[in-house]
Structures are given as structure tokens and as C-alpha cells.
């Protein structure tokens, strides 16, 4: 499809890349494409970054028909910009669209939208250590009626933000509270889809955790509040008595691309990784008897984030003396090495923009 490009007449000054937070500054342009049931996807364009206007009855404002993705472009030492596993995001976005009854985007077209946009904005990719250009594709239902139906009109947008680290702790271990009241998602619901509603539902527990001095919560399953699911907006992994274990994808967990990459790196190196149900009782027992060796979250924003402390039913457990463990550190070094082009990409995960 032809993508019309309208460059801004007033480019902004680029920020000092040593002071970046997460998702606060946006680049000069945005990608937009419209969908109607008659015409399909059409009018793909890259235009100056600006507010958008919506009809007050627009579906997304009332019934939450919204999905999004998150991926990054990285500046390598040779100056080139590359993306990490963008096809995985394209596929996951379509799985989310199917769940929310939003229109899927043909994979080749979605990839073209993403790479064309990154090519236009690539100069915004910062170069300070640990920084990158965070890409946020999102889609919402945009019918101008209050009826509750699958939509006939939708909008797809991509925005980009130069970012530093997600947690203020950076790669330092974070404190996590195990949440046994609120749940994030249930099987049969939308947990495996990346839709805005999942995050709206998670904010109350996140707020309570922050008020008690924790960075995020560890979610338990929505039926029995027994099995571990995710940590905040990341997948979670543990090393217990030599076994590397991560919750199996049962439908309520987002299939993270960083999770998949960690598993592939570890398996290639001969580790056994078990994707299985892990109960909070098993985890608490491992913390009590000292067999929990390492715990870490993994996601695009933080890459790999060691967990240094867990609180469950007001009991506080320290993991690995509050320090990053060797497997966590190795995964962080390997993934960030491939993402920033410091290590050879034997998996073929990166896509160079130029
Ligand atoms: N789980 C949730 C709920 C998330 O929002 C994310 C972030 O995208 C992840 C897991 C990790 O997924 P990924 O590694 O694809 O970023
Ligand atoms: C991630 O990329 O790991 C995230 O969880 C993104 C978050 C800002 C929703």
C-alpha cells in the first residue's frame, strides 16, 4: 500500500538522551491508517504528531475496544538502527484484534507501516547506554454510535518515544508484592490479548503496592488465586532448586516476546526451562526453605528486571540477598547484547532499518 508522508514544518529539538524517562517525549510524526468495513484498511499516512479528534460516541471511549503493542528500535555502535522481533508484534497484534473483534491488518502491510514509520523517525533513536526508541502501535474501534457491537470503523496509529529505563531502579532488583485480592485477567477473558482494559483493571492493585513501597504486584490466577501468572506488566521467571520455571500460557497470560526470547536463549544453551503451573504455595515454600535462587520479570520495556524482594501476606522474603542472580544477569546481557547489536544475532531476530 502507498504510505503518504507529510513531514513537519517545525521539527522539535531532540532531548538529552541521558535524562530520558519512559514514554514522556514523543517524536515529530505519527502513522495513521483508517478502516471501514466497506473499504478495509486505507489512507495510510505519516503526518506531524498532533492531537486526534474523536466523536464523543466513539466506541473506544465507551466500550474499551482498544489494543496495542510495544516494541523498540535500538541504535547500534555503527550508527544503524534495528528493531527486535517486529514480526512477533505484528502477529500478536492480530491475535489481540481477533479477540476484541477489531479488524486484523495483513501481516505484510502491518510490517510495512511499522518499518516505514521507523525509517522516517530513526534519527530520534537515542544513543546513550540503555536508551532506545519505544514504538507504540495501537488500534481502536471508532463507530459513532452507542450500540454494543463489533465495530465497522477503526483507526490504527503508531507513535514513538525515545526512552531510558522503565523502572527507576534500572537493572537493580525491584520489590514486588504478591496480590491475592484483585486479579488481572481470567481464562476465557482477554488476558492473552494486549488490550487497554487489562491495564485499567490492574491499576488498583498497582497503586496499593506503590503506596506500600513496592514497584509492582505479582498476579495470581483469577479462579483460585493460587497459580502465579505475571509480574506487573511483565512475564515472570524463577530459578527454584536448579529448575528454571515460568508460568505456562494458559490464556490469561500475555505471551511476551521477551519471555519467548529468554526461553529460546536458555534452551539453546542447554538449560531446561519448564513452562508449567507454579502455585504461590510452592513459591512460598521455596522462599521458606531457601531453594528460590532467582526471580525476574521480563518484558520489552525493562528487558529483564531482577526481583530482590517479595512480600506475601505481610511476610517479606529476600531473593538472592537482594542482588541480581547469574541467570538473570546472563539473560540481560544476552538480550541487550543482541538488541543493541553488541552480540551476533544467531537467532535472526533483528531487522535493520538503516
Ligand atoms: N505481560 C504484560 C501484561 C505486558 O504488558 C507485557 C508487555 O508488553 C509483557 C507481559 C511482556 O511482553 P513483551 O515481552 O512482548 O514486551
Ligand atoms: C513492556 O514492554 O514490558 C510493558 O509492559 C509495556 C508497558 C508500558 C505496558
Short mmCIF file of C-alpha atoms and ligand atoms in Angstrom, two decimals:
data_model
loop_
_atom_site.label_atom_id
_atom_site.label_comp_id
_atom_site.label_asym_id
_atom_site.label_seq_id
_atom_site.Cartn_x
_atom_site.Cartn_y
_atom_site.Cartn_z
CA UNK A 1 0.00 0.00 0.00
CA UNK A 2 1.21 3.52 -0.67
CA UNK A 3 2.01 5.42 2.52
CA UNK A 4 1.70 9.19 2.15
CA UNK A 5 4.39 11.09 4.05
CA UNK A 6 3.81 14.67 5.21
CA UNK A 7 6.85 15.97 7.07
CA UNK A 8 6.51 18.51 9.88
CA UNK A 9 7.45 22.11 9.13
CA UNK A 10 8.72 22.58 12.72
CA UNK A 11 10.90 19.67 13.87
CA UNK A 12 11.40 19.59 17.65
CA UNK A 13 14.79 19.64 19.36
CA UNK A 14 15.87 16.10 20.33
CA UNK A 15 16.10 15.53 24.10
CA UNK A 16 19.33 14.95 26.03
CA UNK A 17 19.45 11.15 25.90
CA UNK A 18 20.99 10.81 29.37
CA UNK A 19 17.84 12.19 31.04
CA UNK A 20 15.10 10.13 29.35
CA UNK A 21 12.29 8.56 31.35
CA UNK A 22 9.65 6.25 29.85
CA UNK A 23 7.05 7.46 27.33
CA UNK A 24 7.06 11.15 28.18
CA UNK A 25 8.52 12.63 24.99
CA UNK A 26 7.19 11.92 21.50
CA UNK A 27 8.79 12.21 18.09
CA UNK A 28 7.85 14.61 15.29
CA UNK A 29 5.45 12.34 13.39
CA UNK A 30 2.83 9.63 13.79
CA UNK A 31 1.49 6.94 11.48
CA UNK A 32 -2.28 6.74 10.93
CA UNK A 33 -4.43 4.36 8.87
CA UNK A 34 -8.22 4.08 8.77
CA UNK A 35 -10.50 1.09 8.45
CA UNK A 36 -14.11 0.87 7.33
CA UNK A 37 -15.94 -2.38 6.72
CA UNK A 38 -16.62 -1.27 3.12
CA UNK A 39 -13.13 -0.12 2.17
CA UNK A 40 -10.94 -2.18 4.50
CA UNK A 41 -7.67 -0.55 5.60
CA UNK A 42 -6.95 2.63 3.63
CA UNK A 43 -5.37 6.09 3.68
CA UNK A 44 -2.08 5.11 5.30
CA UNK A 45 -0.17 8.25 6.17
CA UNK A 46 2.69 9.60 8.25
CA UNK A 47 1.82 13.09 9.46
CA UNK A 48 3.09 15.60 12.02
CA UNK A 49 2.46 14.41 15.61
CA UNK A 50 -0.75 16.06 16.84
CA UNK A 51 -3.84 15.54 18.96
CA UNK A 52 -6.58 13.44 17.38
CA UNK A 53 -10.25 14.28 17.32
CA UNK A 54 -12.95 11.72 18.19
CA UNK A 55 -16.74 11.75 18.08
CA UNK A 56 -17.98 11.69 21.71
CA UNK A 57 -19.85 8.43 20.98
CA UNK A 58 -16.74 6.74 19.54
CA UNK A 59 -16.72 3.05 20.60
CA UNK A 60 -13.33 3.19 22.28
CA UNK A 61 -14.48 5.86 24.72
CA UNK A 62 -17.39 3.75 25.99
CA UNK A 63 -16.67 0.07 25.49
CA UNK A 64 -12.88 -0.06 25.53
CA UNK A 65 -12.32 -1.50 22.04
CA UNK A 66 -8.58 -0.92 22.09
CA UNK A 67 -5.44 -2.99 21.59
CA UNK A 68 -1.80 -2.01 21.50
CA UNK A 69 1.72 -3.27 21.03
CA UNK A 70 5.10 -2.26 22.38
CA UNK A 71 8.49 -2.79 20.73
CA UNK A 72 11.73 -0.93 20.39
CA UNK A 73 14.25 0.30 17.83
CA UNK A 74 17.85 0.33 19.05
CA UNK A 75 20.88 2.34 17.95
CA UNK A 76 23.92 0.16 17.32
CA UNK A 77 27.53 1.24 17.79
CA UNK A 78 27.90 1.59 13.98
CA UNK A 79 25.04 4.12 13.99
CA UNK A 80 22.49 1.82 12.31
CA UNK A 81 19.03 1.43 13.83
CA UNK A 82 17.48 -2.02 14.26
CA UNK A 83 14.23 -3.46 15.59
CA UNK A 84 13.87 -6.57 17.73
CA UNK A 85 11.49 -9.34 16.51
CA UNK A 86 8.93 -6.96 14.91
CA UNK A 87 7.08 -9.83 13.18
CA UNK A 88 6.20 -11.21 16.61
CA UNK A 89 4.46 -7.95 17.48
CA UNK A 90 2.64 -7.93 14.15
CA UNK A 91 1.30 -11.43 14.82
CA UNK A 92 0.38 -10.74 18.43
CA UNK A 93 -1.45 -7.57 17.45
CA UNK A 94 -3.62 -9.57 15.09
CA UNK A 95 -4.34 -12.14 17.82
CA UNK A 96 -5.41 -9.28 20.08
CA UNK A 97 -7.53 -7.81 17.26
CA UNK A 98 -9.29 -11.13 16.76
CA UNK A 99 -10.14 -11.35 20.48
CA UNK A 100 -11.52 -7.80 20.62
CA UNK A 101 -13.38 -8.04 17.27
CA UNK A 102 -11.20 -5.34 15.77
CA UNK A 103 -10.06 -5.66 12.14
CA UNK A 104 -6.81 -7.55 11.59
CA UNK A 105 -4.11 -5.95 9.44
CA UNK A 106 -2.50 -8.20 6.81
CA UNK A 107 0.94 -9.06 8.24
CA UNK A 108 2.96 -7.67 5.31
CA UNK A 109 1.03 -4.40 5.47
CA UNK A 110 1.44 -4.05 9.26
CA UNK A 111 5.18 -4.69 8.85
CA UNK A 112 5.38 -2.08 6.08
CA UNK A 113 3.58 0.50 8.27
CA UNK A 114 5.96 -0.13 11.16
CA UNK A 115 9.21 -0.13 9.20
CA UNK A 116 8.28 2.89 7.05
CA UNK A 117 7.42 4.86 10.18
CA UNK A 118 10.66 3.87 11.95
CA UNK A 119 12.62 4.84 8.85
CA UNK A 120 11.07 8.35 8.98
CA UNK A 121 11.72 8.70 12.74
CA UNK A 122 15.01 6.82 13.05
CA UNK A 123 17.04 9.95 13.89
CA UNK A 124 15.07 10.04 17.15
CA UNK A 125 16.65 6.76 18.28
CA UNK A 126 18.88 7.82 21.18
CA UNK A 127 22.39 6.51 21.61
CA UNK A 128 23.16 6.76 25.36
CA UNK A 129 23.62 3.34 27.03
CA UNK A 130 20.30 1.59 27.74
CA UNK A 131 18.21 4.01 25.69
CA UNK A 132 16.04 3.18 22.69
CA UNK A 133 13.09 4.34 20.61
CA UNK A 134 9.91 2.78 22.07
CA UNK A 135 7.25 2.16 19.41
CA UNK A 136 3.62 2.06 20.38
CA UNK A 137 1.27 0.78 17.67
CA UNK A 138 -2.38 0.86 18.78
CA UNK A 139 -5.81 0.34 17.28
CA UNK A 140 -9.26 1.33 18.43
CA UNK A 141 -12.88 0.92 17.40
CA UNK A 142 -14.32 4.17 16.16
CA UNK A 143 -18.04 3.74 15.35
CA UNK A 144 -20.04 6.85 16.12
CA UNK A 145 -22.90 5.09 17.90
CA UNK A 146 -23.65 3.78 21.40
CA UNK A 147 -24.78 0.30 20.28
CA UNK A 148 -22.65 -2.55 21.65
CA UNK A 149 -21.38 -4.43 18.58
CA UNK A 150 -18.18 -5.45 16.88
CA UNK A 151 -17.04 -2.31 15.08
CA UNK A 152 -17.31 -1.30 11.43
CA UNK A 153 -14.77 1.55 11.74
CA UNK A 154 -11.34 1.51 13.31
CA UNK A 155 -8.15 3.55 13.43
CA UNK A 156 -4.57 2.28 13.61
CA UNK A 157 -1.86 4.64 14.87
CA UNK A 158 1.84 4.28 15.65
CA UNK A 159 3.63 6.76 17.89
CA UNK A 160 7.23 6.68 19.07
CA UNK A 161 9.02 7.84 22.19
CA UNK A 162 12.76 7.97 22.96
CA UNK A 163 13.09 6.15 26.31
CA UNK A 164 15.52 5.35 29.09
CA UNK A 165 14.87 2.70 31.71
CA UNK A 166 11.29 1.71 32.65
CA UNK A 167 11.85 1.25 36.38
CA UNK A 168 13.73 3.98 38.20
CA UNK A 169 15.84 1.13 39.64
CA UNK A 170 17.11 0.27 36.09
CA UNK A 171 18.73 -3.18 36.24
CA UNK A 172 18.76 -3.09 40.06
CA UNK A 173 16.43 -5.56 41.82
CA UNK A 174 12.85 -4.39 42.45
CA UNK A 175 10.45 -5.08 45.34
CA UNK A 176 7.27 -6.94 44.41
CA UNK A 177 4.08 -7.57 46.38
CA UNK A 178 2.08 -10.76 45.79
CA UNK A 179 -1.52 -9.69 45.15
CA UNK A 180 -4.16 -12.07 46.48
CA UNK A 181 -7.28 -9.91 46.09
CA UNK A 182 -7.52 -8.25 42.66
CA UNK A 183 -6.81 -10.30 39.55
CA UNK A 184 -5.55 -9.04 36.19
CA UNK A 185 -7.32 -11.41 33.84
CA UNK A 186 -9.17 -14.73 33.70
CA UNK A 187 -9.05 -17.66 31.32
CA UNK A 188 -11.68 -17.10 28.65
CA UNK A 189 -11.26 -13.35 29.09
CA UNK A 190 -8.71 -11.07 27.44
CA UNK A 191 -5.52 -11.86 29.38
CA UNK A 192 -3.64 -13.18 26.33
CA UNK A 193 -4.58 -10.09 24.31
CA UNK A 194 -2.77 -6.79 24.73
CA UNK A 195 -5.84 -4.63 25.27
CA UNK A 196 -6.13 -1.44 27.27
CA UNK A 197 -8.84 -2.82 29.56
CA UNK A 198 -6.41 -5.33 31.12
CA UNK A 199 -4.22 -2.46 32.25
CA UNK A 200 -7.13 -0.38 33.55
CA UNK A 201 -8.14 -3.39 35.68
CA UNK A 202 -4.62 -3.74 37.08
CA UNK A 203 -4.15 -0.18 38.28
CA UNK A 204 -5.84 -0.51 41.67
CA UNK A 205 -3.53 -3.26 42.85
CA UNK A 206 -0.53 -1.47 41.35
CA UNK A 207 -1.46 1.70 43.23
CA UNK A 208 -1.82 -0.18 46.54
CA UNK A 209 1.57 -1.81 46.01
CA UNK A 210 3.23 1.52 45.26
CA UNK A 211 1.71 3.05 48.38
CA UNK A 212 3.43 0.31 50.40
CA UNK A 213 6.78 0.96 48.70
CA UNK A 214 6.65 -1.86 46.11
CA UNK A 215 7.34 -1.41 42.40
CA UNK A 216 4.64 -3.78 41.15
CA UNK A 217 2.45 -6.77 42.02
CA UNK A 218 2.79 -10.47 41.28
CA UNK A 219 -0.54 -11.62 39.86
CA UNK A 220 -2.26 -14.86 40.80
CA UNK A 221 -4.79 -16.66 38.61
CA UNK A 222 -8.34 -15.33 38.59
CA UNK A 223 -10.14 -18.55 39.54
CA UNK A 224 -8.29 -19.99 42.54
CA UNK A 225 -5.88 -17.12 43.28
CA UNK A 226 -3.35 -19.86 43.59
CA UNK A 227 -1.19 -20.02 40.47
CA UNK A 228 1.37 -17.39 39.58
CA UNK A 229 0.72 -15.55 36.32
CA UNK A 230 2.71 -12.36 35.69
CA UNK A 231 4.53 -9.57 37.46
CA UNK A 232 3.08 -6.10 36.83
CA UNK A 233 3.11 -5.70 33.05
CA UNK A 234 5.81 -8.33 32.56
CA UNK A 235 6.11 -12.10 32.41
CA UNK A 236 7.87 -13.77 35.30
CA UNK A 237 10.51 -16.49 35.68
CA UNK A 238 12.08 -18.24 38.65
CA UNK A 239 15.04 -20.47 39.37
CA UNK A 240 13.99 -22.89 42.09
CA UNK A 241 16.39 -25.58 43.23
CA UNK A 242 18.14 -25.55 39.85
CA UNK A 243 14.91 -25.62 37.79
CA UNK A 244 14.06 -22.63 35.60
CA UNK A 245 10.31 -22.29 35.64
CA UNK A 246 7.83 -19.84 34.13
CA UNK A 247 4.02 -19.97 34.23
CA UNK A 248 2.51 -21.85 31.28
CA UNK A 249 0.47 -19.75 28.82
CA UNK A 250 -2.99 -20.77 29.97
CA UNK A 251 -4.96 -18.00 28.25
CA UNK A 252 -4.89 -15.35 30.97
CA UNK A 253 -1.19 -14.56 30.49
CA UNK A 254 0.22 -12.29 27.77
CA UNK A 255 2.58 -14.32 25.54
CA UNK A 256 5.55 -11.99 25.90
CA UNK A 257 8.19 -11.76 23.19
CA UNK A 258 10.90 -11.22 25.81
CA UNK A 259 9.63 -14.34 27.64
CA UNK A 260 9.83 -16.33 24.42
CA UNK A 261 13.33 -14.95 23.73
CA UNK A 262 14.55 -15.83 27.26
CA UNK A 263 13.27 -19.39 26.82
CA UNK A 264 14.92 -19.71 23.39
CA UNK A 265 18.27 -18.35 24.65
CA UNK A 266 18.26 -20.65 27.69
CA UNK A 267 17.23 -23.75 25.72
CA UNK A 268 19.90 -23.10 23.09
CA UNK A 269 22.46 -23.03 25.88
CA UNK A 270 21.29 -26.36 27.26
CA UNK A 271 19.20 -25.19 30.18
CA UNK A 272 15.89 -26.88 30.84
CA UNK A 273 13.03 -24.40 31.08
CA UNK A 274 9.72 -25.69 32.35
CA UNK A 275 6.53 -23.88 31.37
CA UNK A 276 4.12 -25.16 33.96
CA UNK A 277 1.66 -24.20 36.66
CA UNK A 278 3.51 -22.80 39.67
CA UNK A 279 1.47 -22.26 42.80
CA UNK A 280 2.11 -19.46 45.25
CA UNK A 281 2.35 -22.14 47.98
CA UNK A 282 5.20 -23.83 46.09
CA UNK A 283 6.91 -20.45 45.71
CA UNK A 284 6.39 -19.57 49.39
CA UNK A 285 7.81 -22.97 50.41
CA UNK A 286 10.84 -22.38 48.17
CA UNK A 287 11.33 -18.97 49.79
CA UNK A 288 10.98 -20.52 53.28
CA UNK A 289 13.42 -23.34 52.67
CA UNK A 290 15.91 -21.23 50.73
CA UNK A 291 15.57 -23.00 47.35
CA UNK A 292 14.33 -19.93 45.47
CA UNK A 293 17.58 -18.93 43.81
CA UNK A 294 16.47 -16.21 41.39
CA UNK A 295 13.32 -14.40 40.26
CA UNK A 296 12.96 -11.94 37.41
CA UNK A 297 10.39 -10.19 35.28
CA UNK A 298 10.80 -9.89 31.51
CA UNK A 299 9.23 -7.52 29.02
CA UNK A 300 10.16 -5.12 26.25
CA UNK A 301 10.25 -2.01 28.43
CA UNK A 302 12.57 -3.29 31.19
CA UNK A 303 14.06 -6.25 29.20
CA UNK A 304 14.94 -8.33 32.28
CA UNK A 305 14.22 -7.00 35.74
CA UNK A 306 15.53 -8.88 38.79
CA UNK A 307 13.20 -9.28 41.77
CA UNK A 308 15.08 -8.66 45.03
CA UNK A 309 12.20 -8.84 47.47
CA UNK A 310 8.76 -10.46 47.54
CA UNK A 311 6.03 -9.77 50.07
CA UNK A 312 3.26 -12.35 50.57
CA UNK A 313 0.59 -11.98 53.23
CA UNK A 314 2.73 -9.39 55.04
CA UNK A 315 5.73 -11.72 55.19
CA UNK A 316 8.83 -10.34 53.48
CA UNK A 317 11.24 -12.59 51.62
CA UNK A 318 14.58 -11.53 50.19
CA UNK A 319 15.62 -13.19 46.92
CA UNK A 320 19.33 -13.91 46.32
CA UNK A 321 20.25 -11.46 49.11
CA UNK A 322 18.58 -8.69 47.11
CA UNK A 323 21.17 -8.97 44.33
CA UNK A 324 20.83 -9.84 40.63
CA UNK A 325 21.45 -13.59 40.10
CA UNK A 326 23.74 -15.15 37.46
CA UNK A 327 20.97 -16.45 35.13
CA UNK A 328 19.13 -13.11 35.28
CA UNK A 329 22.34 -11.22 34.54
CA UNK A 330 23.22 -13.60 31.70
CA UNK A 331 19.78 -13.16 30.09
CA UNK A 332 20.02 -9.40 30.45
CA UNK A 333 23.48 -9.32 28.88
CA UNK A 334 22.50 -11.66 26.03
CA UNK A 335 19.22 -9.98 25.10
CA UNK A 336 20.51 -6.44 25.39
CA UNK A 337 23.67 -7.53 23.53
CA UNK A 338 21.59 -8.73 20.57
CA UNK A 339 19.19 -5.77 20.74
CA UNK A 340 21.92 -3.13 20.65
CA UNK A 341 23.99 -5.12 18.15
CA UNK A 342 26.90 -5.82 20.53
CA UNK A 343 26.45 -9.59 20.12
CA UNK A 344 25.99 -11.62 16.95
CA UNK A 345 22.29 -12.27 16.26
CA UNK A 346 22.45 -16.03 15.68
CA UNK A 347 18.66 -16.27 16.01
CA UNK A 348 17.90 -13.83 13.16
CA UNK A 349 15.77 -11.68 15.48
CA UNK A 350 16.84 -8.22 14.42
CA UNK A 351 15.59 -6.16 11.49
CA UNK A 352 17.92 -3.37 10.39
CA UNK A 353 16.26 -0.14 9.22
CA UNK A 354 19.41 1.67 8.10
N1 LIG B 1 2.78 -9.12 30.19
C1 LIG B 1 2.13 -7.96 30.08
C2 LIG B 1 0.83 -7.81 30.77
C3 LIG B 1 2.66 -6.91 29.30
O1 LIG B 1 2.02 -5.76 29.18
C4 LIG B 1 3.89 -7.12 28.67
C5 LIG B 1 4.49 -6.03 27.88
O2 LIG B 1 4.39 -5.88 26.76
C6 LIG B 1 4.54 -8.34 28.80
C7 LIG B 1 3.96 -9.33 29.58
C8 LIG B 1 5.84 -8.63 28.12
O3 LIG B 1 5.66 -8.77 26.75
P1 LIG B 1 6.82 -8.40 25.74
O4 LIG B 1 8.00 -9.19 26.17
O5 LIG B 1 6.31 -8.85 24.41
O6 LIG B 1 7.05 -6.97 25.84
C1 LIG B 2 6.68 -3.94 28.50
O1 LIG B 2 7.07 -3.56 27.42
O2 LIG B 2 7.29 -4.76 29.18
C2 LIG B 2 5.47 -3.35 29.04
O3 LIG B 2 4.95 -3.91 29.95
C3 LIG B 2 4.98 -2.13 28.48
C4 LIG B 2 4.07 -1.39 29.40
C5 LIG B 2 4.38 0.06 29.35
C6 LIG B 2 2.65 -1.71 29.09
#
